[in-house]
Coordinates of C-alpha atoms and ligand atoms in Angstrom, one line a residue:
M20 CA 0.0 0.0 0.0
R21 CA 1.1 3.6 -0.7
Y22 CA -0.6 6.7 0.6
F23 CA -0.3 10.4 -0.4
V24 CA -0.1 12.6 2.7
T25 CA -0.6 16.4 2.6
G26 CA 0.7 18.8 5.2
V27 CA 3.7 16.7 6.2
A28 CA 5.5 19.9 7.5
G29 CA 2.8 20.3 10.1
Q30 CA 1.8 18.5 13.3
L31 CA -0.4 15.7 12.0
G32 CA 1.1 15.1 8.6
H33 CA 4.5 14.6 10.3
D34 CA 3.2 11.9 12.6
V35 CA 1.2 10.2 9.9
M36 CA 4.3 9.8 7.7
N37 CA 6.2 8.5 10.8
E38 CA 3.5 6.0 11.5
L39 CA 3.4 4.7 7.9
A40 CA 7.2 4.3 7.9
K41 CA 7.0 2.4 11.2
R42 CA 4.6 -0.1 9.7
G43 CA 6.6 -0.4 6.4
I44 CA 3.9 1.3 4.4
E45 CA 5.1 3.7 1.8
G46 CA 4.0 7.4 2.1
V47 CA 4.5 10.1 -0.5
G48 CA 4.6 13.4 1.5
T49 CA 3.7 16.9 0.3
D50 CA 3.6 20.4 1.7
L51 CA 4.1 23.9 0.4
K52 CA 7.9 23.8 0.3
D53 CA 9.7 22.5 -2.9
V54 CA 12.1 20.5 -0.7
Y55 CA 11.4 19.4 2.8
S56 CA 14.2 18.0 5.1
G57 CA 12.3 17.9 8.4
V58 CA 13.1 15.0 10.7
M59 CA 10.7 12.5 12.1
D60 CA 11.9 11.1 15.4
G61 CA 15.5 11.2 14.1
T62 CA 14.5 9.9 10.6
P63 CA 14.7 12.4 7.8
V64 CA 11.4 12.8 6.0
T65 CA 13.3 12.5 2.7
T66 CA 13.7 8.7 3.3
M67 CA 10.2 8.6 1.8
P68 CA 9.3 10.4 -1.4
Y69 CA 8.4 14.1 -1.0
V70 CA 7.0 16.5 -3.6
G71 CA 6.2 20.2 -3.1
M72 CA 2.6 21.1 -4.0
D73 CA 0.2 23.9 -3.3
I74 CA -3.3 22.4 -2.7
T75 CA -5.0 25.5 -4.1
D76 CA -3.4 24.8 -7.6
A77 CA -5.9 22.4 -9.1
E78 CA -3.7 21.5 -12.0
A79 CA -0.7 20.7 -9.8
V80 CA -3.0 18.7 -7.5
E81 CA -4.3 16.6 -10.4
R82 CA -0.9 16.0 -11.9
T83 CA 0.9 15.3 -8.6
I84 CA -1.6 12.9 -7.2
R85 CA -2.0 11.0 -10.5
A86 CA 1.8 10.7 -10.8
A87 CA 2.2 9.5 -7.2
N88 CA 0.2 6.3 -8.0
V89 CA -1.2 5.9 -4.5
D90 CA -4.0 3.8 -2.9
G91 CA -5.4 6.8 -0.9
V92 CA -4.9 10.4 0.2
I93 CA -4.6 11.5 3.8
H94 CA -5.2 15.2 3.7
C95 CA -3.7 17.0 6.7
A96 CA -2.8 20.3 5.1
A97 CA -4.9 23.3 6.1
W98 CA -4.9 26.9 7.2
T99 CA -5.0 26.4 11.0
A100 CA -4.4 29.9 12.5
V101 CA -7.9 30.5 13.9
D102 CA -7.6 34.2 14.9
K103 CA -5.6 35.3 11.8
A104 CA -8.3 33.6 9.7
E105 CA -10.8 36.4 10.6
E106 CA -8.5 38.9 8.7
L107 CA -8.0 36.7 5.6
P108 CA -11.3 35.0 4.8
E109 CA -10.7 34.6 1.0
L110 CA -7.3 33.0 1.4
V111 CA -8.5 30.7 4.2
H112 CA -11.5 29.7 2.0
K113 CA -9.1 29.0 -0.9
I114 CA -6.9 26.7 1.2
N115 CA -9.5 24.9 3.4
A116 CA -12.4 24.7 1.0
V117 CA -11.1 25.0 -2.6
G118 CA -7.8 23.1 -1.8
T119 CA -9.8 20.3 -0.2
E120 CA -12.2 20.2 -3.2
N121 CA -9.3 20.0 -5.6
I122 CA -8.0 16.9 -3.8
A123 CA -11.5 15.4 -3.5
K124 CA -12.1 15.6 -7.3
V125 CA -8.9 13.7 -8.1
C126 CA -9.6 11.0 -5.4
E127 CA -13.0 10.3 -7.0
E128 CA -11.5 10.2 -10.6
L129 CA -9.0 7.7 -9.4
D130 CA -11.6 5.9 -7.2
I131 CA -9.3 6.0 -4.1
P132 CA -10.3 6.8 -0.5
M133 CA -9.7 10.3 0.9
M134 CA -9.3 11.1 4.6
Y135 CA -10.0 14.7 5.6
F136 CA -9.5 16.2 9.1
S137 CA -12.1 18.6 10.4
T138 CA -12.9 20.3 13.7
D139 CA -15.2 20.9 16.5
Y140 CA -15.3 24.5 15.2
V141 CA -17.9 23.4 12.6
F142 CA -20.5 23.5 15.5
N143 CA -22.0 26.5 17.3
G144 CA -20.8 25.3 20.8
N145 CA -24.2 25.7 22.4
G146 CA -25.4 23.4 25.2
T147 CA -23.4 20.7 27.0
R148 CA -24.4 17.6 25.0
P149 CA -21.5 15.9 23.2
W150 CA -21.7 16.6 19.5
E151 CA -22.7 13.7 17.3
P152 CA -21.2 13.1 13.8
D153 CA -24.4 14.0 12.1
D154 CA -25.2 17.2 14.0
A155 CA -25.7 20.3 11.9
Y156 CA -23.0 22.8 10.9
E157 CA -23.2 26.2 12.5
P158 CA -19.6 27.6 12.6
L159 CA -18.9 30.7 14.5
G160 CA -15.9 32.0 12.5
V161 CA -13.9 31.9 9.3
Y162 CA -11.8 28.8 10.2
G163 CA -14.8 26.7 11.2
K164 CA -16.8 27.9 8.2
T165 CA -14.1 27.0 5.7
K166 CA -13.5 23.6 7.4
A167 CA -17.2 22.9 7.1
E168 CA -17.0 23.9 3.4
G169 CA -14.2 21.4 3.0
E170 CA -16.3 18.7 4.6
V171 CA -19.2 19.4 2.1
A172 CA -16.8 19.2 -0.8
V173 CA -15.4 15.8 0.4
K174 CA -19.0 14.4 0.9
E175 CA -20.1 15.8 -2.5
H176 CA -17.2 14.5 -4.6
V177 CA -15.8 11.4 -2.9
K178 CA -17.7 8.1 -2.3
K179 CA -14.9 6.5 -0.2
F180 CA -14.5 9.3 2.3
F181 CA -13.4 9.5 5.9
I182 CA -13.9 12.8 7.8
L183 CA -12.3 12.8 11.2
R184 CA -13.3 15.8 13.4
I185 CA -10.5 16.4 15.9
A186 CA -9.9 19.1 18.5
W187 CA -7.3 20.9 20.6
V188 CA -4.5 19.3 18.6
F189 CA -0.9 18.9 19.8
G190 CA 2.1 17.2 18.1
V191 CA 5.9 17.5 18.2
N192 CA 6.2 19.2 14.8
G193 CA 4.4 22.5 15.2
K194 CA 2.8 25.1 17.3
N195 CA 0.2 24.2 19.9
F196 CA -1.2 25.2 23.3
I197 CA 1.2 23.0 25.3
K198 CA 4.3 24.5 23.8
T199 CA 2.8 28.0 24.2
M200 CA 2.1 27.4 27.9
L201 CA 5.6 25.9 28.6
N202 CA 7.3 28.8 26.7
L203 CA 5.3 31.4 28.7
A204 CA 6.4 29.7 31.9
K205 CA 10.0 30.7 31.1
T206 CA 9.1 34.4 31.4
H207 CA 5.9 34.5 33.5
D208 CA 4.8 33.2 36.9
H209 CA 1.1 34.2 36.3
L210 CA -1.3 33.5 33.5
R211 CA -5.0 33.9 32.6
V212 CA -6.6 31.0 30.8
V213 CA -10.2 30.5 29.6
N214 CA -12.3 28.1 31.7
D215 CA -15.6 28.2 29.8
Q216 CA -14.6 26.3 26.6
I217 CA -14.9 22.6 27.3
G218 CA -13.4 19.7 25.2
T219 CA -10.7 17.1 25.0
P220 CA -7.2 17.3 23.4
T221 CA -5.9 15.2 20.6
Y222 CA -2.2 14.0 20.4
T223 CA -1.2 13.6 16.7
Y224 CA 1.1 10.7 17.6
D225 CA -1.9 8.7 18.9
L226 CA -4.2 9.9 16.1
A227 CA -1.7 8.8 13.5
R228 CA -2.1 5.2 14.7
L229 CA -5.8 5.3 14.2
V230 CA -5.5 7.1 10.9
V231 CA -3.3 4.3 9.5
D232 CA -5.6 1.6 11.1
M233 CA -8.6 3.2 9.4
I234 CA -7.4 4.2 5.9
G235 CA -7.0 0.6 4.8
T236 CA -10.6 -0.3 5.7
D237 CA -14.0 0.4 4.0
K238 CA -15.5 1.8 7.2
Y239 CA -16.1 5.2 5.6
G240 CA -18.0 8.1 7.2
I241 CA -17.7 10.9 9.7
Y242 CA -15.9 10.2 13.1
H243 CA -15.3 12.3 16.1
V244 CA -11.8 11.6 17.4
T245 CA -9.8 13.0 20.3
N246 CA -7.9 11.3 23.1
E247 CA -10.1 9.6 25.7
G248 CA -10.6 11.0 29.2
D249 CA -12.7 13.5 31.0
Y250 CA -13.9 16.7 29.3
I251 CA -11.9 19.7 30.5
S252 CA -11.5 23.4 30.0
W253 CA -8.3 25.1 28.6
Y254 CA -7.8 26.3 32.2
D255 CA -7.8 22.7 33.5
F256 CA -5.5 21.7 30.6
A257 CA -3.0 24.5 31.5
K258 CA -2.9 23.4 35.1
A259 CA -2.4 19.7 34.0
I260 CA 0.4 20.8 31.7
F261 CA 2.3 22.7 34.4
E262 CA 1.8 19.8 36.9
T263 CA 3.0 17.2 34.3
A264 CA 6.1 19.3 33.4
G265 CA 7.0 20.0 37.0
V266 CA 6.4 23.8 36.7
T267 CA 5.7 24.8 40.3
N268 CA 6.1 28.6 40.2
M269 CA 3.1 29.3 38.0
T270 CA -0.3 30.7 39.1
V271 CA -3.1 30.2 36.6
D272 CA -6.3 32.3 36.9
P273 CA -9.5 31.2 35.2
V274 CA -11.1 33.8 32.9
S275 CA -14.2 33.8 30.6
S276 CA -13.8 33.8 26.8
E277 CA -15.4 37.3 26.9
E278 CA -12.8 38.6 29.4
Y279 CA -10.0 37.0 27.4
G280 CA -11.2 38.5 24.1
A281 CA -9.6 36.5 21.3
A282 CA -10.2 37.7 17.7
A283 CA -12.2 34.6 16.7
K284 CA -15.2 33.3 18.5
R285 CA -14.7 29.8 19.7
P286 CA -17.3 27.2 20.7
Y287 CA -18.0 26.9 24.4
N288 CA -19.0 23.3 24.0
S289 CA -16.5 21.2 22.2
R290 CA -17.5 17.9 23.8
M291 CA -17.6 15.2 21.0
N292 CA -19.1 11.8 21.1
R293 CA -16.3 9.4 20.1
S294 CA -18.2 6.2 20.4
K295 CA -18.3 5.5 16.7
I296 CA -14.6 4.6 16.8
V297 CA -15.2 1.6 19.0
E298 CA -18.6 0.7 17.4
N299 CA -16.7 0.3 14.1
G300 CA -14.0 -2.0 15.7
F301 CA -11.2 0.5 16.0
T302 CA -9.1 1.1 19.1
P303 CA -9.7 4.4 20.8
L304 CA -6.9 6.8 21.6
P305 CA -5.4 6.6 25.1
D306 CA -6.5 9.0 27.9
W307 CA -5.3 12.6 27.3
R308 CA -3.4 12.6 30.6
D309 CA -1.3 9.7 29.4
A310 CA -0.8 11.4 26.1
L311 CA 0.2 14.6 27.8
A312 CA 2.8 12.8 30.0
R313 CA 4.4 11.1 27.0
Y314 CA 4.4 14.4 25.0
V315 CA 6.0 16.5 27.8
A316 CA 8.7 13.8 28.2
I317 CA 9.5 14.0 24.4
L318 CA 9.7 17.8 24.5
K319 CA 12.1 17.6 27.5
E320 CA 14.2 14.9 25.7
N321 CA 14.3 17.0 22.5
E322 CA 15.3 20.1 24.5
E323 CA 18.1 18.2 26.2
N324 CA 19.4 16.9 22.9
A325 CA 19.2 20.3 21.2
Ligands
NAP407 N1 -4.3 22.4 15.1 C1 -5.5 22.2 15.7 O1 -5.8 22.5 16.9 C2 -6.6 21.5 14.9 C3 -7.9 21.3 15.5 C4 -8.9 20.7 14.8 C5 -8.7 20.2 13.5 N2 -7.4 20.4 12.9 C6 -7.2 20.0 11.5 O2 -6.3 18.9 11.5 C7 -5.5 19.0 10.4 C8 -4.0 18.9 10.8 O3 -3.7 20.1 11.6 P1 -2.3 20.4 12.1 O4 -2.4 21.1 13.4 O5 -1.4 19.3 11.8 O6 -1.9 21.6 11.0 P2 -0.6 22.4 10.8 O7 0.4 22.0 11.8 O8 -0.9 23.9 10.7 O9 -0.1 21.9 9.4 C9 -0.7 22.2 8.2 C10 0.3 22.2 7.1 O10 -0.4 22.5 5.9 C11 0.4 23.4 5.1 N3 -0.3 24.2 4.2 C12 -1.0 25.4 4.4 N4 -1.5 25.8 3.2 C13 -1.1 25.0 2.2 C14 -1.3 24.9 0.8 N5 -2.0 25.9 0.2 N6 -0.8 23.9 0.1 C15 -0.2 22.9 0.8 N7 0.1 22.9 2.1 C16 -0.4 23.9 2.8 C17 1.0 24.3 6.2 O11 2.1 25.0 5.7 P3 2.5 26.5 6.4 O12 2.7 26.2 7.8 O13 3.7 26.9 5.6 O14 1.3 27.3 6.1 C18 1.4 23.3 7.3 O15 2.6 22.7 7.0 C19 -5.9 20.2 9.6 O16 -6.9 19.8 8.6 C20 -6.6 21.1 10.6 O17 -7.6 21.9 10.1 C21 -6.4 21.1 13.6

């Protein structure tokens, strides 16, 4: 088997390539850069084929995916800067909606499966009930709207589609909340973190295992995937991060989203019902506390080796 993976210079794409390599499955990686020499747990990405491609260029997408001669596409590339998206709606639409549609059309022409990653931000965040895969879209901002448009394109064009809605993502290869908290701890002893947005985090290393388990099956459809464990707020998560990393000189104050005042509106309720994973015979991701401990240990190891 051979899979085409977009966004390999980002958090999830990096870990998916690594997981494929670990299982002896070939991956063809792509991202915006013409040449990519990132490393995956000490292994250069270039041990697997890499080709630069802009997903918004329909002709390049068609030519590149056809030439890659693959059994499926795992589409991890996206615009993910949620606040900045509010300033650049056309560009974000082009990447998250049109770019995804470009890939979807080629997958259908080739009759191969496509896996797309979406987000809890496609929902309005009302209530406390965990979101079901078939709940209606009502995004609050540009990022969520364009990710929902990407979902629609995938469903419209591809018969063999997987849509995995994930949330609060962290991985070794990129920016995320955990890295931000630990960097802030180097210069601050007091932080304000929102406590009215509730969800669960997703570790890309754990998710990559499920992705590779799933892509070779015909259990197509929409799934909600995060690490297991209790639903928490960002405030709870920040406290757990400092505790896990042994940061003792930090005070964290809970604040409301309104008090915090981010540029983009975010859903209050990001609880997602993950039960379809097990119902379809897949192994769920480990508890987020376990994921956090492993992740913090890797960050420390990488820092010591730097
Ligand atoms: N991060 C989260 O918290 C989160 C939450 C829910 C869902 N998701 C979804 O999960 C998936 C993976 O997220 P992630 O955190 O791994 O993303 P990421 O780290 O931001 O990586 C995305 C990659 O896509 C690349 N890219 C952007 N525009 C492109 C284009 N036009 N053509 C080709 N590549 C392009 C980016 O390059 P540049 O960096 O150079 O732009 C980056 O390397 C995405 O679909 C995202 O929407 C993420």
